CSV table of C-alpha atoms in Angstrom, one decimal:
chain,number,residue,atom,x,y,z
A,1,UNK,CA,-21.9,-32.1,-22.5
A,2,UNK,CA,-22.1,-29.0,-24.8
A,3,UNK,CA,-24.0,-27.1,-22.1
A,4,UNK,CA,-21.4,-28.1,-19.5
A,5,UNK,CA,-18.6,-26.8,-21.8
A,6,UNK,CA,-20.5,-23.6,-22.4
A,7,UNK,CA,-21.0,-23.1,-18.6
A,8,UNK,CA,-17.2,-23.7,-18.0
A,9,UNK,CA,-16.3,-21.3,-20.9
A,10,UNK,CA,-18.6,-18.6,-19.4
A,11,UNK,CA,-17.2,-19.1,-15.9
A,12,UNK,CA,-13.7,-18.8,-17.4
A,13,UNK,CA,-14.5,-15.5,-19.0
A,14,UNK,CA,-16.0,-14.2,-15.8
A,15,UNK,CA,-12.9,-15.2,-13.9
A,16,UNK,CA,-10.7,-13.5,-16.4
A,17,UNK,CA,-12.7,-10.3,-16.1
A,18,UNK,CA,-12.4,-10.4,-12.3
A,19,UNK,CA,-8.6,-11.0,-12.5
A,20,UNK,CA,-8.2,-8.1,-15.0
A,21,UNK,CA,-10.3,-5.8,-12.8
A,22,UNK,CA,-8.3,-6.8,-9.7
A,23,UNK,CA,-5.0,-6.2,-11.5
A,24,UNK,CA,-6.2,-2.7,-12.7
A,25,UNK,CA,-7.3,-1.9,-9.2
A,26,UNK,CA,-3.9,-3.0,-7.7
A,27,UNK,CA,-2.0,-1.0,-10.4
A,28,UNK,CA,-4.1,2.1,-9.5
A,29,UNK,CA,-3.5,1.7,-5.8
A,30,UNK,CA,0.2,1.1,-6.2
A,31,UNK,CA,0.6,4.2,-8.5
A,32,UNK,CA,-1.6,6.4,-6.3
A,33,UNK,CA,0.3,5.5,-3.1
A,34,UNK,CA,3.7,5.9,-4.9
A,35,UNK,CA,2.7,9.4,-6.2
A,36,UNK,CA,1.4,10.5,-2.8
A,37,UNK,CA,4.6,9.4,-1.1
A,38,UNK,CA,6.8,11.1,-3.6
A,39,UNK,CA,4.8,14.2,-4.6
A,40,UNK,CA,2.7,15.1,-1.5
A,41,UNK,CA,3.5,18.8,-1.8
A,42,UNK,CA,2.7,18.9,-5.5
A,43,UNK,CA,-0.7,17.2,-4.9
A,44,UNK,CA,-1.5,19.8,-2.2
A,45,UNK,CA,-0.5,22.7,-4.5
A,46,UNK,CA,-2.5,21.4,-7.5
A,47,UNK,CA,-5.6,20.6,-5.5
A,48,UNK,CA,-5.5,24.1,-3.9
A,49,UNK,CA,-4.8,25.6,-7.4
A,50,UNK,CA,-1.5,27.1,-6.2
A,51,UNK,CA,1.7,27.4,-8.1
A,52,UNK,CA,4.2,24.6,-7.6
A,53,UNK,CA,7.4,25.3,-5.7
A,54,UNK,CA,10.2,26.6,-7.8
A,55,UNK,CA,12.2,23.6,-6.6
A,56,UNK,CA,9.6,21.0,-7.5
A,57,UNK,CA,10.9,18.3,-9.9
A,58,UNK,CA,7.5,18.4,-11.6
A,59,UNK,CA,7.5,22.2,-12.4
A,60,UNK,CA,8.3,21.8,-16.1
A,61,UNK,CA,5.8,18.9,-16.6
A,62,UNK,CA,2.7,21.1,-16.0
A,63,UNK,CA,1.2,18.4,-13.9
A,64,UNK,CA,-2.5,17.7,-13.6
A,65,UNK,CA,-4.6,15.5,-11.5
A,66,UNK,CA,-6.9,13.3,-13.5
A,67,UNK,CA,-10.5,12.2,-12.6
A,68,UNK,CA,-9.1,9.1,-10.8
A,69,UNK,CA,-6.8,11.3,-8.7
A,70,UNK,CA,-3.6,10.4,-10.4
A,71,UNK,CA,-0.8,12.8,-11.3
A,72,UNK,CA,-0.2,13.1,-15.1
A,73,UNK,CA,1.8,15.3,-17.4
A,74,UNK,CA,-0.3,18.2,-18.7
A,75,UNK,CA,0.8,20.6,-21.4
A,76,UNK,CA,1.0,20.8,-25.1
A,77,UNK,CA,-0.3,17.4,-26.1
A,78,UNK,CA,-3.7,17.9,-24.6
A,79,UNK,CA,-5.3,18.6,-28.0
A,80,UNK,CA,-3.3,15.9,-29.9
A,81,UNK,CA,-5.2,13.1,-31.6
A,82,UNK,CA,-3.9,10.5,-29.2
A,83,UNK,CA,-5.4,8.3,-26.5
A,84,UNK,CA,-5.7,10.1,-23.1
A,85,UNK,CA,-2.9,7.9,-21.5
A,86,UNK,CA,-0.5,8.9,-24.3
A,87,UNK,CA,-1.3,12.7,-24.2
A,88,UNK,CA,-1.1,12.7,-20.4
A,89,UNK,CA,1.3,9.9,-19.2
A,90,UNK,CA,1.4,9.1,-15.5
A,91,UNK,CA,4.1,10.8,-13.4
A,92,UNK,CA,6.3,8.4,-11.4
A,93,UNK,CA,9.3,9.2,-9.2
A,94,UNK,CA,12.4,8.3,-11.3
A,95,UNK,CA,14.6,6.8,-8.6
A,96,UNK,CA,12.0,4.6,-6.8
A,97,UNK,CA,12.2,0.8,-6.6
A,98,UNK,CA,8.5,0.5,-7.5
A,99,UNK,CA,9.0,2.7,-10.6
A,100,UNK,CA,11.8,0.3,-11.7
A,101,UNK,CA,9.5,-2.6,-11.3
A,102,UNK,CA,6.7,-1.0,-13.3
A,103,UNK,CA,9.1,-0.1,-16.1
A,104,UNK,CA,10.5,-3.6,-16.1
A,105,UNK,CA,7.0,-5.0,-16.3
A,106,UNK,CA,6.0,-2.7,-19.2
A,107,UNK,CA,9.2,-3.7,-21.1
A,108,UNK,CA,8.4,-7.4,-20.6
A,109,UNK,CA,4.8,-6.9,-21.8
A,110,UNK,CA,6.1,-5.1,-24.9
A,111,UNK,CA,8.5,-8.0,-25.7
A,112,UNK,CA,5.5,-10.4,-25.4
A,113,UNK,CA,3.5,-8.2,-27.8
A,114,UNK,CA,6.3,-8.5,-30.4
A,115,UNK,CA,7.6,-6.1,-33.0
A,116,UNK,CA,4.2,-4.8,-34.1
A,117,UNK,CA,3.5,-3.5,-30.6
A,118,UNK,CA,6.8,-1.7,-30.1
A,119,UNK,CA,6.6,-0.1,-33.6
A,120,UNK,CA,3.1,1.2,-33.0
A,121,UNK,CA,1.5,-1.0,-35.7
């Protein structure tokens, strides 16, 4: 009976890992496709090491493309003692429905984490 419980517990952990990996992959694909749709010209300019158009909404963000191929804010925080994701947040189009859903999801997760999460403790 103990061995059976151990087996089920192990399977549960494996399933959780698979679900987490699938969610991360889905998040990546959603963000990547959203960025390409909204910022195709910016991707092209950055990849070709050209200056962004003077009319680009990203011009002041000093955008970079990370090792996963996602657009992130570059700039002055690159040497700060912060995790990479905080130094270089993802760039999302402000007025897109998917961006609204992502922000809503982040807000809901923050509420679930409670006060300590939102206060950085």
